[in-house]
Amino acid sequence: MDIPAISQYEQALKFRALRNQVLSSNIANADTPNYKARDVSFADAMGSARHESLNMTKTSELHNNAWGTTSDGTRTSYRIPNQMTLDGNTVEVDVEQAEFAENALQYRASLAFLDGQIRGLRYALKGGD
Amino acid sequence: MSLFKVFDVAGGAMNAQSVRMNVTASNLANAGSVSGDPEKVYRARQPVFSSFNESMAKQTGVAGVRLDGVVESAAPLLQIYQPDNPEADVDGNVYATNVNTVEEMVNMMSASRSYKNNVEMINTTKDLLLQTLSLGR
């Protein structure tokens, strides 16, 4: 049985876990020359869960993807830095840290909502107790 | 579960940063060394980082850090006239190492900050995983 109230938060949790991974790669590569910071967009991930995203049609396998696509279909795109660095690295650690903290908080929020849903269902099953 | 990959990525970065810290320590320890033979003088060393799995990163969003190696600085050595130095060559010159102490101190601070960032990242992710495990209790 697929309970919409639960699967919706499951989607959100999956996205937050993916973004945690992408942002941690950015912070880990803060000192790597020529590394380009990446991110995934929430609107994009949730949009592609509802309808097909607007990808360009590929008529050959040799065509480059306009965006990188993660295994679950979420696009990763490059972040535009506020300031350039000489070694070609576009990671700004303060920005990434803020995003990482925000993402962790959102993950916790989704967990709390999911926990609430489970508690509600359990309450209903027990007939209130 | 993609959260577990964070441990690999951050662990690799911590390893790279600790090598950088070791190289810096070695540079600072040798900052005062001189020699009569320019070939034998200690030259400043710098680690070279590169992104691991860069081609895979488009699919998975994960890119770890790899240490490509340690290179010696090609900056010129300082020639000092010190005829009473036992190391001096026939002309009375000694050659000082090209370690830049200020640069190395900044390097050390940067490495330690980056290391701390990675530790924090692991702690946060560990908390998230533990909270997920206790879901529905």
PDB file of C-alpha atoms in Angstrom:
ATOM      1  CA  MET A   1       0.000   0.000   0.000  1.00  0.00           C
ATOM      2  CA  ASP A   2       1.406   3.378  -1.010  1.00  0.00           C
ATOM      3  CA  ILE A   3       0.349   6.054   1.442  1.00  0.00           C
ATOM      4  CA  PRO A   4       0.638   9.463  -0.319  1.00  0.00           C
ATOM      5  CA  ALA A   5       1.327  11.355   2.917  1.00  0.00           C
ATOM      6  CA  ILE A   6       4.333   9.126   3.569  1.00  0.00           C
ATOM      7  CA  SER A   7       5.716   8.715   0.034  1.00  0.00           C
ATOM      8  CA  GLN A   8       5.755  12.498  -0.407  1.00  0.00           C
ATOM      9  CA  TYR A   9       8.127  12.908   2.547  1.00  0.00           C
ATOM     10  CA  GLU A  10      10.129   9.921   1.364  1.00  0.00           C
ATOM     11  CA  GLN A  11      10.732  11.775  -1.928  1.00  0.00           C
ATOM     12  CA  ALA A  12      11.789  14.877  -0.009  1.00  0.00           C
ATOM     13  CA  LEU A  13      14.157  12.847   2.189  1.00  0.00           C
ATOM     14  CA  LYS A  14      15.742  11.225  -0.868  1.00  0.00           C
ATOM     15  CA  PHE A  15      16.319  14.626  -2.397  1.00  0.00           C
ATOM     16  CA  ARG A  16      17.836  16.005   0.829  1.00  0.00           C
ATOM     17  CA  ALA A  17      20.167  12.981   1.073  1.00  0.00           C
ATOM     18  CA  LEU A  18      21.271  13.509  -2.533  1.00  0.00           C
ATOM     19  CA  ARG A  19      21.870  17.212  -1.956  1.00  0.00           C
ATOM     20  CA  ASN A  20      23.817  16.460   1.230  1.00  0.00           C
ATOM     21  CA  GLN A  21      26.100  14.288  -0.883  1.00  0.00           C
ATOM     22  CA  VAL A  22      26.554  16.909  -3.621  1.00  0.00           C
ATOM     23  CA  LEU A  23      27.270  19.707  -1.114  1.00  0.00           C
ATOM     24  CA  SER A  24      29.712  17.537   0.829  1.00  0.00           C
ATOM     25  CA  SER A  25      31.601  16.867  -2.416  1.00  0.00           C
ATOM     26  CA  ASN A  26      31.849  20.626  -2.875  1.00  0.00           C
ATOM     27  CA  ILE A  27      33.235  21.213   0.621  1.00  0.00           C
ATOM     28  CA  ALA A  28      35.631  18.258   0.298  1.00  0.00           C
ATOM     29  CA  ASN A  29      36.969  19.741  -2.950  1.00  0.00           C
ATOM     30  CA  ALA A  30      37.335  23.267  -1.554  1.00  0.00           C
ATOM     31  CA  ASP A  31      41.106  23.190  -2.260  1.00  0.00           C
ATOM     32  CA  THR A  32      41.116  21.191  -5.510  1.00  0.00           C
ATOM     33  CA  PRO A  33      42.256  23.217  -8.541  1.00  0.00           C
ATOM     34  CA  ASN A  34      39.716  23.436 -11.403  1.00  0.00           C
ATOM     35  CA  TYR A  35      36.920  21.808  -9.398  1.00  0.00           C
ATOM     36  CA  LYS A  36      33.536  23.331 -10.248  1.00  0.00           C
ATOM     37  CA  ALA A  37      30.939  23.486  -7.468  1.00  0.00           C
ATOM     38  CA  ARG A  38      27.650  21.724  -8.226  1.00  0.00           C
ATOM     39  CA  ASP A  39      24.171  21.798  -6.805  1.00  0.00           C
ATOM     40  CA  VAL A  40      20.757  20.261  -7.366  1.00  0.00           C
ATOM     41  CA  SER A  41      17.536  22.228  -7.290  1.00  0.00           C
ATOM     42  CA  PHE A  42      14.577  21.236  -5.146  1.00  0.00           C
ATOM     43  CA  ALA A  43      12.001  22.621  -7.596  1.00  0.00           C
ATOM     44  CA  ASP A  44      13.644  20.588 -10.339  1.00  0.00           C
ATOM     45  CA  ALA A  45      13.677  17.349  -8.346  1.00  0.00           C
ATOM     46  CA  MET A  46      10.093  17.708  -7.180  1.00  0.00           C
ATOM     47  CA  GLY A  47       9.013  18.880 -10.646  1.00  0.00           C
ATOM     48  CA  SER A  48      10.523  15.844 -12.342  1.00  0.00           C
ATOM     49  CA  ALA A  49       8.702  13.650  -9.846  1.00  0.00           C
ATOM     50  CA  ARG A  50       5.423  15.034 -11.178  1.00  0.00           C
ATOM     51  CA  HIS A  51       6.044  15.416 -14.928  1.00  0.00           C
ATOM     52  CA  GLU A  52       8.800  14.922 -17.455  1.00  0.00           C
ATOM     53  CA  SER A  53      11.490  17.587 -17.224  1.00  0.00           C
ATOM     54  CA  LEU A  54      12.414  19.640 -20.271  1.00  0.00           C
ATOM     55  CA  ASN A  55      15.484  17.839 -21.523  1.00  0.00           C
ATOM     56  CA  MET A  56      16.848  18.333 -25.019  1.00  0.00           C
ATOM     57  CA  THR A  57      16.294  15.395 -27.334  1.00  0.00           C
ATOM     58  CA  LYS A  58      19.393  13.331 -27.986  1.00  0.00           C
ATOM     59  CA  THR A  59      19.589  11.706 -31.413  1.00  0.00           C
ATOM     60  CA  SER A  60      23.039  10.224 -30.795  1.00  0.00           C
ATOM     61  CA  GLU A  61      24.787   8.762 -27.798  1.00  0.00           C
ATOM     62  CA  LEU A  62      27.744  11.024 -28.607  1.00  0.00           C
ATOM     63  CA  HIS A  63      25.733  14.152 -27.812  1.00  0.00           C
ATOM     64  CA  ASN A  64      26.652  15.820 -24.573  1.00  0.00           C
ATOM     65  CA  ASN A  65      24.049  16.216 -21.896  1.00  0.00           C
ATOM     66  CA  ALA A  66      23.092  19.840 -21.358  1.00  0.00           C
ATOM     67  CA  TRP A  67      23.144  19.071 -17.665  1.00  0.00           C
ATOM     68  CA  GLY A  68      24.590  16.220 -15.691  1.00  0.00           C
ATOM     69  CA  THR A  69      21.830  13.918 -14.526  1.00  0.00           C
ATOM     70  CA  THR A  70      22.061  11.859 -11.356  1.00  0.00           C
ATOM     71  CA  SER A  71      20.966   8.231 -11.294  1.00  0.00           C
ATOM     72  CA  ASP A  72      17.480   9.164 -10.068  1.00  0.00           C
ATOM     73  CA  GLY A  73      16.989  11.780 -12.789  1.00  0.00           C
ATOM     74  CA  THR A  74      17.778  14.935 -10.832  1.00  0.00           C
ATOM     75  CA  ARG A  75      19.903  17.430 -12.737  1.00  0.00           C
ATOM     76  CA  THR A  76      23.136  18.672 -11.235  1.00  0.00           C
ATOM     77  CA  SER A  77      24.138  22.127 -12.401  1.00  0.00           C
ATOM     78  CA  TYR A  78      27.199  24.253 -11.801  1.00  0.00           C
ATOM     79  CA  ARG A  79      27.093  27.022  -9.264  1.00  0.00           C
ATOM     80  CA  ILE A  80      27.965  30.537 -10.412  1.00  0.00           C
ATOM     81  CA  PRO A  81      30.589  31.877  -7.991  1.00  0.00           C
ATOM     82  CA  ASN A  82      30.429  35.359  -6.485  1.00  0.00           C
ATOM     83  CA  GLN A  83      34.172  35.737  -6.801  1.00  0.00           C
ATOM     84  CA  MET A  84      36.609  34.063  -9.168  1.00  0.00           C
ATOM     85  CA  THR A  85      39.681  32.223  -7.931  1.00  0.00           C
ATOM     86  CA  LEU A  86      42.972  31.951  -9.782  1.00  0.00           C
ATOM     87  CA  ASP A  87      43.109  28.145  -9.724  1.00  0.00           C
ATOM     88  CA  GLY A  88      39.737  27.723 -11.456  1.00  0.00           C
ATOM     89  CA  ASN A  89      37.993  26.397  -8.340  1.00  0.00           C
ATOM     90  CA  THR A  90      34.463  27.751  -7.889  1.00  0.00           C
ATOM     91  CA  VAL A  91      33.807  26.456  -4.351  1.00  0.00           C
ATOM     92  CA  GLU A  92      33.048  29.198  -1.834  1.00  0.00           C
ATOM     93  CA  VAL A  93      33.275  27.419   1.493  1.00  0.00           C
ATOM     94  CA  ASP A  94      31.065  29.882   3.394  1.00  0.00           C
ATOM     95  CA  VAL A  95      28.278  29.592   0.818  1.00  0.00           C
ATOM     96  CA  GLU A  96      28.553  25.806   0.773  1.00  0.00           C
ATOM     97  CA  GLN A  97      28.537  25.611   4.570  1.00  0.00           C
ATOM     98  CA  ALA A  98      25.395  27.724   4.768  1.00  0.00           C
ATOM     99  CA  GLU A  99      23.701  25.550   2.142  1.00  0.00           C
ATOM    100  CA  PHE A 100      24.868  22.398   3.908  1.00  0.00           C
ATOM    101  CA  ALA A 101      23.470  23.571   7.245  1.00  0.00           C
ATOM    102  CA  GLU A 102      20.185  24.564   5.610  1.00  0.00           C
ATOM    103  CA  ASN A 103      19.942  21.217   3.853  1.00  0.00           C
ATOM    104  CA  ALA A 104      20.612  19.286   7.083  1.00  0.00           C
ATOM    105  CA  LEU A 105      17.877  21.287   8.792  1.00  0.00           C
ATOM    106  CA  GLN A 106      15.445  20.560   5.949  1.00  0.00           C
ATOM    107  CA  TYR A 107      16.333  16.867   6.212  1.00  0.00           C
ATOM    108  CA  ARG A 108      15.515  16.976   9.917  1.00  0.00           C
ATOM    109  CA  ALA A 109      12.260  18.803   9.153  1.00  0.00           C
ATOM    110  CA  SER A 110      11.231  16.151   6.619  1.00  0.00           C
ATOM    111  CA  LEU A 111      12.115  13.451   9.160  1.00  0.00           C
ATOM    112  CA  ALA A 112       9.981  15.166  11.790  1.00  0.00           C
ATOM    113  CA  PHE A 113       7.016  15.435   9.393  1.00  0.00           C
ATOM    114  CA  LEU A 114       7.392  11.784   8.428  1.00  0.00           C
ATOM    115  CA  ASP A 115       7.620  10.821  12.077  1.00  0.00           C
ATOM    116  CA  GLY A 116       4.420  12.785  12.725  1.00  0.00           C
ATOM    117  CA  GLN A 117       2.625  10.958   9.922  1.00  0.00           C
ATOM    118  CA  ILE A 118       3.713   7.587  11.299  1.00  0.00           C
ATOM    119  CA  ARG A 119       2.626   8.579  14.805  1.00  0.00           C
ATOM    120  CA  GLY A 120      -0.749   9.696  13.434  1.00  0.00           C
ATOM    121  CA  LEU A 121      -1.284   6.415  11.628  1.00  0.00           C
ATOM    122  CA  ARG A 122      -0.290   4.447  14.691  1.00  0.00           C
ATOM    123  CA  TYR A 123      -2.643   6.502  16.842  1.00  0.00           C
ATOM    124  CA  ALA A 124      -5.464   5.763  14.423  1.00  0.00           C
ATOM    125  CA  LEU A 125      -4.628   2.054  14.315  1.00  0.00           C
ATOM    126  CA  LYS A 126      -4.637   1.789  18.090  1.00  0.00           C
ATOM    127  CA  GLY A 127      -7.913   3.641  18.234  1.00  0.00           C
ATOM    128  CA  GLY A 128      -6.445   6.420  20.309  1.00  0.00           C
ATOM    129  CA  ASP A 129      -4.416   5.524  23.337  1.00  0.00           C
TER     130      ASP A 129
ATOM    131  CA  MET B   1      21.812   4.959   0.780  1.00  0.00           C
ATOM    132  CA  SER B   2      23.542   8.017  -0.561  1.00  0.00           C
ATOM    133  CA  LEU B   3      24.258   9.563   2.861  1.00  0.00           C
ATOM    134  CA  PHE B   4      26.952   6.936   3.465  1.00  0.00           C
ATOM    135  CA  LYS B   5      29.003   8.202   0.521  1.00  0.00           C
ATOM    136  CA  VAL B   6      29.614  11.415   2.461  1.00  0.00           C
ATOM    137  CA  PHE B   7      31.892   9.469   4.821  1.00  0.00           C
ATOM    138  CA  ASP B   8      34.079   8.319   1.915  1.00  0.00           C
ATOM    139  CA  VAL B   9      34.231  11.772   0.361  1.00  0.00           C
ATOM    140  CA  ALA B  10      34.960  13.599   3.625  1.00  0.00           C
ATOM    141  CA  GLY B  11      37.398  10.890   4.733  1.00  0.00           C
ATOM    142  CA  GLY B  12      39.358  11.252   1.493  1.00  0.00           C
ATOM    143  CA  ALA B  13      39.429  15.021   1.888  1.00  0.00           C
ATOM    144  CA  MET B  14      40.654  14.703   5.496  1.00  0.00           C
ATOM    145  CA  ASN B  15      43.429  12.398   4.337  1.00  0.00           C
ATOM    146  CA  ALA B  16      44.471  14.888   1.638  1.00  0.00           C
ATOM    147  CA  GLN B  17      44.408  17.791   4.107  1.00  0.00           C
ATOM    148  CA  SER B  18      46.481  15.869   6.659  1.00  0.00           C
ATOM    149  CA  VAL B  19      49.115  15.159   4.005  1.00  0.00           C
ATOM    150  CA  ARG B  20      49.114  18.885   3.234  1.00  0.00           C
ATOM    151  CA  MET B  21      49.607  19.573   6.946  1.00  0.00           C
ATOM    152  CA  ASN B  22      52.533  17.101   7.100  1.00  0.00           C
ATOM    153  CA  VAL B  23      54.181  18.680   4.058  1.00  0.00           C
ATOM    154  CA  THR B  24      53.774  22.122   5.630  1.00  0.00           C
ATOM    155  CA  ALA B  25      55.342  20.878   8.862  1.00  0.00           C
ATOM    156  CA  SER B  26      58.261  19.466   6.890  1.00  0.00           C
ATOM    157  CA  ASN B  27      58.677  22.787   5.040  1.00  0.00           C
ATOM    158  CA  LEU B  28      58.591  24.845   8.239  1.00  0.00           C
ATOM    159  CA  ALA B  29      61.043  22.500   9.971  1.00  0.00           C
ATOM    160  CA  ASN B  30      63.505  22.987   7.129  1.00  0.00           C
ATOM    161  CA  ALA B  31      62.885  26.720   6.744  1.00  0.00           C
ATOM    162  CA  GLY B  32      66.340  27.639   8.080  1.00  0.00           C
ATOM    163  CA  SER B  33      68.466  25.050   6.319  1.00  0.00           C
ATOM    164  CA  VAL B  34      71.404  26.093   4.109  1.00  0.00           C
ATOM    165  CA  SER B  35      73.874  24.148   2.027  1.00  0.00           C
ATOM    166  CA  GLY B  36      76.996  24.848  -0.011  1.00  0.00           C
ATOM    167  CA  ASP B  37      75.680  22.732  -2.879  1.00  0.00           C
ATOM    168  CA  PRO B  38      72.553  24.155  -4.617  1.00  0.00           C
ATOM    169  CA  GLU B  39      71.561  20.598  -5.602  1.00  0.00           C
ATOM    170  CA  LYS B  40      71.386  19.437  -1.988  1.00  0.00           C
ATOM    171  CA  VAL B  41      69.350  22.302  -0.545  1.00  0.00           C
ATOM    172  CA  TYR B  42      65.880  21.461   0.754  1.00  0.00           C
ATOM    173  CA  ARG B  43      63.251  22.814  -1.624  1.00  0.00           C
ATOM    174  CA  ALA B  44      59.721  23.701  -0.506  1.00  0.00           C
ATOM    175  CA  ARG B  45      57.227  20.933  -1.248  1.00  0.00           C
ATOM    176  CA  GLN B  46      53.591  21.301  -2.140  1.00  0.00           C
ATOM    177  CA  PRO B  47      50.916  18.612  -2.415  1.00  0.00           C
ATOM    178  CA  VAL B  48      48.794  18.496  -5.598  1.00  0.00           C
ATOM    179  CA  PHE B  49      45.091  17.704  -5.196  1.00  0.00           C
ATOM    180  CA  SER B  50      42.794  16.560  -7.928  1.00  0.00           C
ATOM    181  CA  SER B  51      39.138  15.689  -8.057  1.00  0.00           C
ATOM    182  CA  PHE B  52      38.413  11.988  -7.963  1.00  0.00           C
ATOM    183  CA  ASN B  53      35.737  10.481 -10.209  1.00  0.00           C
ATOM    184  CA  GLU B  54      35.181  13.791 -11.983  1.00  0.00           C
ATOM    185  CA  SER B  55      33.551  12.034 -14.955  1.00  0.00           C
ATOM    186  CA  MET B  56      31.285  10.020 -12.656  1.00  0.00           C
ATOM    187  CA  ALA B  57      30.316  13.127 -10.742  1.00  0.00           C
ATOM    188  CA  LYS B  58      27.814  14.117 -13.428  1.00  0.00           C
ATOM    189  CA  GLN B  59      25.866  10.913 -12.798  1.00  0.00           C
ATOM    190  CA  THR B  60      26.202  10.583  -9.040  1.00  0.00           C
ATOM    191  CA  GLY B  61      26.971  14.110  -7.878  1.00  0.00           C
ATOM    192  CA  VAL B  62      29.890  12.680  -5.859  1.00  0.00           C
ATOM    193  CA  ALA B  63      33.491  13.752  -6.387  1.00  0.00           C
ATOM    194  CA  GLY B  64      36.121  12.823  -3.833  1.00  0.00           C
ATOM    195  CA  VAL B  65      39.610  14.254  -3.457  1.00  0.00           C
ATOM    196  CA  ARG B  66      42.754  12.447  -4.492  1.00  0.00           C
ATOM    197  CA  LEU B  67      46.375  13.324  -3.790  1.00  0.00           C
ATOM    198  CA  ASP B  68      48.200  13.351  -7.129  1.00  0.00           C
ATOM    199  CA  GLY B  69      51.622  13.711  -5.573  1.00  0.00           C
ATOM    200  CA  VAL B  70      54.006  16.150  -3.966  1.00  0.00           C
ATOM    201  CA  VAL B  71      55.966  18.586  -6.152  1.00  0.00           C
ATOM    202  CA  GLU B  72      59.093  20.542  -5.294  1.00  0.00           C
ATOM    203  CA  SER B  73      58.999  24.305  -5.683  1.00  0.00           C
ATOM    204  CA  ALA B  74      61.050  25.726  -8.563  1.00  0.00           C
ATOM    205  CA  ALA B  75      61.416  29.125  -6.873  1.00  0.00           C
ATOM    206  CA  PRO B  76      65.021  30.431  -6.943  1.00  0.00           C
ATOM    207  CA  LEU B  77      67.310  29.738  -3.962  1.00  0.00           C
ATOM    208  CA  LEU B  78      68.784  32.599  -1.990  1.00  0.00           C
ATOM    209  CA  GLN B  79      72.551  32.856  -2.351  1.00  0.00           C
ATOM    210  CA  ILE B  80      74.247  34.179   0.800  1.00  0.00           C
ATOM    211  CA  TYR B  81      77.915  35.129   1.157  1.00  0.00           C
ATOM    212  CA  GLN B  82      79.084  33.402   4.356  1.00  0.00           C
ATOM    213  CA  PRO B  83      82.754  32.431   4.033  1.00  0.00           C
ATOM    214  CA  ASP B  84      83.027  31.331   7.677  1.00  0.00           C
ATOM    215  CA  ASN B  85      80.178  28.826   7.322  1.00  0.00           C
ATOM    216  CA  PRO B  86      81.603  25.267   7.247  1.00  0.00           C
ATOM    217  CA  GLU B  87      79.052  24.428   4.517  1.00  0.00           C
ATOM    218  CA  ALA B  88      80.267  27.247   2.234  1.00  0.00           C
ATOM    219  CA  ASP B  89      81.511  26.416  -1.278  1.00  0.00           C
ATOM    220  CA  VAL B  90      84.879  27.550  -2.740  1.00  0.00           C
ATOM    221  CA  ASP B  91      83.553  31.070  -3.375  1.00  0.00           C
ATOM    222  CA  GLY B  92      82.315  31.361   0.232  1.00  0.00           C
ATOM    223  CA  ASN B  93      78.622  31.142  -0.711  1.00  0.00           C
ATOM    224  CA  VAL B  94      75.857  29.101   0.883  1.00  0.00           C
ATOM    225  CA  TYR B  95      72.384  28.573  -0.587  1.00  0.00           C
ATOM    226  CA  ALA B  96      69.294  28.974   1.572  1.00  0.00           C
ATOM    227  CA  THR B  97      66.134  26.943   1.057  1.00  0.00           C
ATOM    228  CA  ASN B  98      63.264  28.537  -0.925  1.00  0.00           C
ATOM    229  CA  VAL B  99      60.680  27.840   1.806  1.00  0.00           C
ATOM    230  CA  ASN B 100      58.476  30.904   2.333  1.00  0.00           C
ATOM    231  CA  THR B 101      57.557  30.847   6.033  1.00  0.00           C
ATOM    232  CA  VAL B 102      54.594  33.220   5.703  1.00  0.00           C
ATOM    233  CA  GLU B 103      53.147  31.180   2.840  1.00  0.00           C
ATOM    234  CA  GLU B 104      53.538  27.992   4.866  1.00  0.00           C
ATOM    235  CA  MET B 105      51.798  29.468   7.909  1.00  0.00           C
ATOM    236  CA  VAL B 106      48.841  30.467   5.717  1.00  0.00           C
ATOM    237  CA  ASN B 107      48.873  26.988   4.178  1.00  0.00           C
ATOM    238  CA  MET B 108      48.744  25.448   7.627  1.00  0.00           C
ATOM    239  CA  MET B 109      45.762  27.567   8.665  1.00  0.00           C
ATOM    240  CA  SER B 110      43.931  26.794   5.451  1.00  0.00           C
ATOM    241  CA  ALA B 111      44.578  23.043   5.807  1.00  0.00           C
ATOM    242  CA  SER B 112      43.369  22.973   9.401  1.00  0.00           C
ATOM    243  CA  ARG B 113      40.195  24.924   8.527  1.00  0.00           C
ATOM    244  CA  SER B 114      39.424  22.580   5.652  1.00  0.00           C
ATOM    245  CA  TYR B 115      40.038  19.559   7.879  1.00  0.00           C
ATOM    246  CA  LYS B 116      37.638  20.926  10.500  1.00  0.00           C
ATOM    247  CA  ASN B 117      34.985  21.546   7.831  1.00  0.00           C
ATOM    248  CA  ASN B 118      35.159  17.906   6.825  1.00  0.00           C
ATOM    249  CA  VAL B 119      34.910  16.724  10.431  1.00  0.00           C
ATOM    250  CA  GLU B 120      31.798  18.875  10.903  1.00  0.00           C
ATOM    251  CA  MET B 121      30.326  17.442   7.721  1.00  0.00           C
ATOM    252  CA  ILE B 122      30.803  13.890   9.000  1.00  0.00           C
ATOM    253  CA  ASN B 123      29.265  14.794  12.383  1.00  0.00           C
ATOM    254  CA  THR B 124      26.189  16.375  10.784  1.00  0.00           C
ATOM    255  CA  THR B 125      25.677  13.442   8.426  1.00  0.00           C
ATOM    256  CA  LYS B 126      26.121  10.981  11.283  1.00  0.00           C
ATOM    257  CA  ASP B 127      23.417  12.818  13.257  1.00  0.00           C
ATOM    258  CA  LEU B 128      21.073  12.702  10.262  1.00  0.00           C
ATOM    259  CA  LEU B 129      21.622   8.964   9.831  1.00  0.00           C
ATOM    260  CA  LEU B 130      21.078   8.249  13.531  1.00  0.00           C
ATOM    261  CA  GLN B 131      17.864  10.266  13.491  1.00  0.00           C
ATOM    262  CA  THR B 132      16.698   8.358  10.424  1.00  0.00           C
ATOM    263  CA  LEU B 133      17.358   5.068  12.209  1.00  0.00           C
ATOM    264  CA  SER B 134      15.108   6.071  15.097  1.00  0.00           C
ATOM    265  CA  LEU B 135      12.260   7.024  12.758  1.00  0.00           C
ATOM    266  CA  GLY B 136       8.833   5.906  13.955  1.00  0.00           C
ATOM    267  CA  ARG B 137       9.935   4.893  17.446  1.00  0.00           C
TER     268      ARG B 137
END
